[in-house]
Amino acid sequence: MIVPAGCSVTASTPPTAAGEPQRLRVQVLEVRPHDRTAFTQGFEVADGVLYEGTGLVGHSAVMATDPATGAVRQRADLPQPLFGEGITVVDQRIWQLTWRDGVAIERDRATLAELRRVPYRGEGWGLCHDGARLVMSDGTDRLLFRSPSTFDQVGDVRVHLPTGAVGQLNELECAGGAVWANVWRTDRILRIDPASGAVTGIVDATGLLPAADRAGADVLNGIAALAGDGEFLITGKRWPHTFRVRFVPA
């Protein structure tokens, strides 16, 4: 299905049972360029700059880009054998995860230069900052809470629907008191209450990327909140477009 700017992708029928998550649809406001070679792992806008982290060994990087055009302003590559994952901005620093390498990398936001590496156990997938804590996904049904200064784990929560746990949580965005999470290998984005782990909303983005652009593209992955207006930028791994959108009731 081809989705031009200004039209909507609808989700499934809204639920009727009490306690069920809200069903949401994607309202597309604008289509923007995206580097289709970028294997997107982290995606975040801060002070008018779009920061993007990419993965794959030998192709992992952190980039500061123009959110309107996708033009790269700065870039820092990860040395092999590191496989880059989620990123988030904390004041004048950037934290970057690695997949199975067991280290988080702290960077200087102005230069993207590496400042230090901090070890952690398990896999690294998505990362965001809620203003007080880092929120991290590791491919399971857990959200891990970490200190933004030391990267020490300070808590966790299990993510669940009324029917049970939800795993394979991937790229994250902290916005509006919620955590938004891509679910790997799906076109779903979840809105999660970080206090309870309950899924409060489900966005079905099926059909967002036009069929004509799907050759060589991978999964939906990348959510970046735009300040103060309820809008987001979303994209996917090796997608040629970034979409400026709202998540609205279906």
XYZ file of C-alpha atoms in Angstrom:
250
model
C 0.000 0.000 0.000
C 1.440 3.397 -0.973
C 0.936 6.052 1.703
C 1.413 9.635 0.513
C 2.033 12.462 2.958
C -1.098 13.616 4.740
C -2.965 10.303 4.726
C -3.250 7.689 7.440
C -2.432 4.056 8.073
C -5.189 2.541 10.203
C -4.716 -0.022 12.918
C -7.036 -2.857 13.791
C -10.497 -2.387 15.309
C -10.367 -0.612 18.713
C -10.746 -3.007 21.632
C -13.882 -3.128 23.719
C -12.679 -5.020 26.788
C -11.757 -2.939 29.834
C -8.011 -2.763 30.450
C -7.089 -3.482 26.844
C -4.506 -1.162 25.260
C -5.685 1.679 23.064
C -5.497 0.992 19.337
C -3.720 3.755 17.427
C -3.107 4.641 13.816
C -0.272 6.474 12.112
C -1.180 9.851 10.660
C 1.529 10.763 8.156
C 2.283 14.474 8.056
C 5.421 14.536 5.930
C 7.863 12.203 4.174
C 11.550 13.050 4.516
C 14.773 11.533 3.125
C 16.672 8.832 5.016
C 19.964 7.131 4.174
C 18.887 3.708 2.974
C 22.298 2.242 3.816
C 21.739 3.056 7.514
C 20.938 -0.037 9.605
C 19.040 2.064 12.134
C 19.396 1.078 15.791
C 18.960 4.365 17.684
C 16.987 7.473 16.710
C 16.570 10.644 18.771
C 16.038 14.377 18.236
C 17.607 16.875 20.661
C 17.827 20.643 20.176
C 17.009 20.404 16.487
C 19.568 17.690 15.707
C 18.628 14.127 14.748
C 21.072 11.657 16.271
C 21.123 8.216 14.675
C 22.995 5.103 15.733
C 23.541 2.298 13.229
C 24.533 -1.352 13.514
C 26.349 -4.215 11.771
C 30.009 -5.005 12.309
C 32.154 -2.675 10.246
C 29.206 -0.361 9.536
C 28.255 0.819 13.025
C 28.292 4.556 13.693
C 26.737 7.478 15.529
C 25.695 10.405 13.367
C 24.412 13.919 13.977
C 22.110 14.772 11.071
C 19.717 17.407 9.794
C 16.239 16.079 10.693
C 14.644 17.690 7.635
C 17.089 16.523 4.962
C 18.985 13.633 6.546
C 22.296 15.339 5.716
C 25.104 14.119 7.984
C 26.765 16.880 10.015
C 29.077 14.673 12.078
C 29.864 10.976 12.219
C 31.813 8.679 14.542
C 32.416 5.086 13.457
C 32.729 2.156 15.845
C 35.844 0.033 15.425
C 35.432 -3.643 14.607
C 34.241 -5.955 16.044
C 31.713 -3.709 17.822
C 28.065 -3.877 16.700
C 26.266 -0.627 17.513
C 22.770 -0.513 18.997
C 20.526 2.062 20.688
C 21.591 5.593 21.627
C 20.257 8.395 23.791
C 21.226 11.984 24.619
C 21.816 12.973 28.265
C 22.671 16.663 28.561
C 25.998 17.092 26.747
C 26.701 13.378 26.425
C 25.455 10.465 24.324
C 25.198 6.882 25.528
C 25.529 4.154 22.902
C 24.824 0.454 23.389
C 26.504 -2.472 21.698
C 24.656 -5.674 20.861
C 26.661 -8.597 22.266
C 29.922 -6.829 23.056
C 28.963 -6.059 26.656
C 29.929 -2.383 26.705
C 28.112 0.937 26.660
C 30.024 3.837 25.146
C 29.719 7.360 26.536
C 30.378 10.100 23.967
C 30.824 13.841 23.931
C 27.715 15.212 22.268
C 29.476 18.149 20.596
C 32.184 16.079 18.899
C 30.799 12.483 19.144
C 34.212 11.523 20.527
C 34.345 8.492 22.816
C 34.843 9.367 26.492
C 34.698 5.954 28.185
C 33.304 2.430 28.041
C 31.212 0.834 30.778
C 30.635 -2.951 30.902
C 27.189 -4.523 31.315
C 25.765 -8.021 31.181
C 23.465 -9.335 28.477
C 22.529 -7.866 25.125
C 21.959 -4.203 24.277
C 19.020 -3.230 22.028
C 17.224 0.068 22.636
C 17.923 3.044 24.897
C 16.179 6.268 25.935
C 16.328 8.835 28.756
C 13.200 9.724 30.726
C 14.742 12.781 32.367
C 15.888 10.885 35.438
C 16.883 7.378 34.317
C 18.102 5.559 31.274
C 15.606 2.989 29.993
C 17.144 0.047 28.134
C 15.794 -2.962 26.247
C 17.723 -6.203 25.859
C 15.556 -8.168 23.425
C 13.428 -9.736 26.150
C 10.219 -8.546 27.813
C 12.204 -6.412 30.282
C 12.880 -2.705 30.438
C 16.024 -2.072 32.505
C 16.493 1.201 34.375
C 20.038 2.540 34.647
C 21.826 5.510 36.123
C 22.613 8.144 33.462
C 25.918 8.935 35.190
C 27.300 5.478 36.040
C 25.194 3.167 33.834
C 24.557 0.968 36.880
C 21.239 -0.894 36.823
C 18.781 0.585 39.337
C 15.658 -1.436 38.551
C 13.595 -3.168 35.906
C 10.018 -3.911 34.876
C 8.374 -6.651 32.809
C 6.348 -5.476 29.817
C 2.989 -7.154 29.372
C -0.383 -7.210 27.682
C -3.467 -8.666 29.379
C -2.639 -11.878 27.507
C 0.946 -12.100 28.775
C 4.517 -10.894 28.339
C 5.730 -8.996 25.267
C 9.312 -9.719 24.206
C 11.759 -8.569 21.531
C 11.451 -4.923 22.554
C 13.813 -2.993 20.324
C 14.406 0.734 19.694
C 12.972 2.953 22.441
C 11.783 6.530 22.865
C 10.895 8.164 26.182
C 8.186 10.786 25.627
C 5.165 12.108 27.488
C 5.740 9.932 30.530
C 5.613 6.759 28.416
C 8.145 4.513 26.735
C 7.491 3.851 23.051
C 9.046 0.628 21.753
C 9.437 -1.012 18.380
C 8.777 -4.746 18.496
C 11.419 -6.477 16.383
C 10.294 -8.107 13.146
C 6.855 -6.499 13.375
C 5.174 -3.273 12.264
C 3.987 -2.614 15.820
C 5.017 0.192 18.151
C 3.998 -0.144 21.802
C 3.251 2.607 24.295
C 4.340 1.336 27.714
C 3.713 2.591 31.252
C 7.230 2.410 32.752
C 5.860 2.196 36.311
C 3.876 -0.994 35.754
C 5.161 -2.373 32.445
C 1.616 -2.419 31.094
C 1.165 -1.797 27.371
C -1.298 1.108 27.169
C -1.312 1.577 23.401
C -0.520 -0.341 20.211
C 0.341 1.373 16.934
C 0.012 -0.757 13.798
C 2.238 0.774 11.112
C 1.591 -1.910 8.488
C 1.898 -0.437 5.006
C 3.759 2.683 6.106
C 6.653 2.065 3.722
C 5.338 1.924 0.138
C 5.715 -1.417 -1.637
C 7.791 0.256 -4.339
C 10.420 1.171 -1.708
C 10.612 -2.141 0.123
C 13.342 -3.751 -1.998
C 16.414 -4.027 0.243
C 14.599 -2.498 3.226
C 14.552 -4.197 6.611
C 12.213 -3.837 9.606
C 10.559 -0.785 11.127
C 12.954 0.535 13.793
C 13.400 4.108 14.919
C 11.202 6.471 16.960
C 12.188 10.066 17.744
C 9.846 12.470 19.541
C 9.662 16.057 18.320
C 9.517 18.540 21.170
C 6.230 19.873 22.415
C 3.791 18.981 19.653
C 2.994 15.271 19.959
C 4.762 14.487 16.693
C 7.362 11.811 16.022
C 9.859 10.873 13.346
C 9.818 7.144 12.568
C 11.870 5.070 10.144
C 13.317 1.598 9.634
C 16.556 -0.197 8.947
C 17.694 0.648 5.414
C 14.532 2.636 4.715
C 14.761 5.443 2.139
C 12.303 7.603 4.080
C 11.721 9.059 7.515
C 8.079 9.856 8.297
C 6.893 12.774 10.428
C 3.773 11.421 12.089
C 1.233 11.571 14.873
C -0.157 8.542 16.681
C -3.922 9.067 16.837
C -6.877 6.910 17.928
C -7.927 4.352 15.343
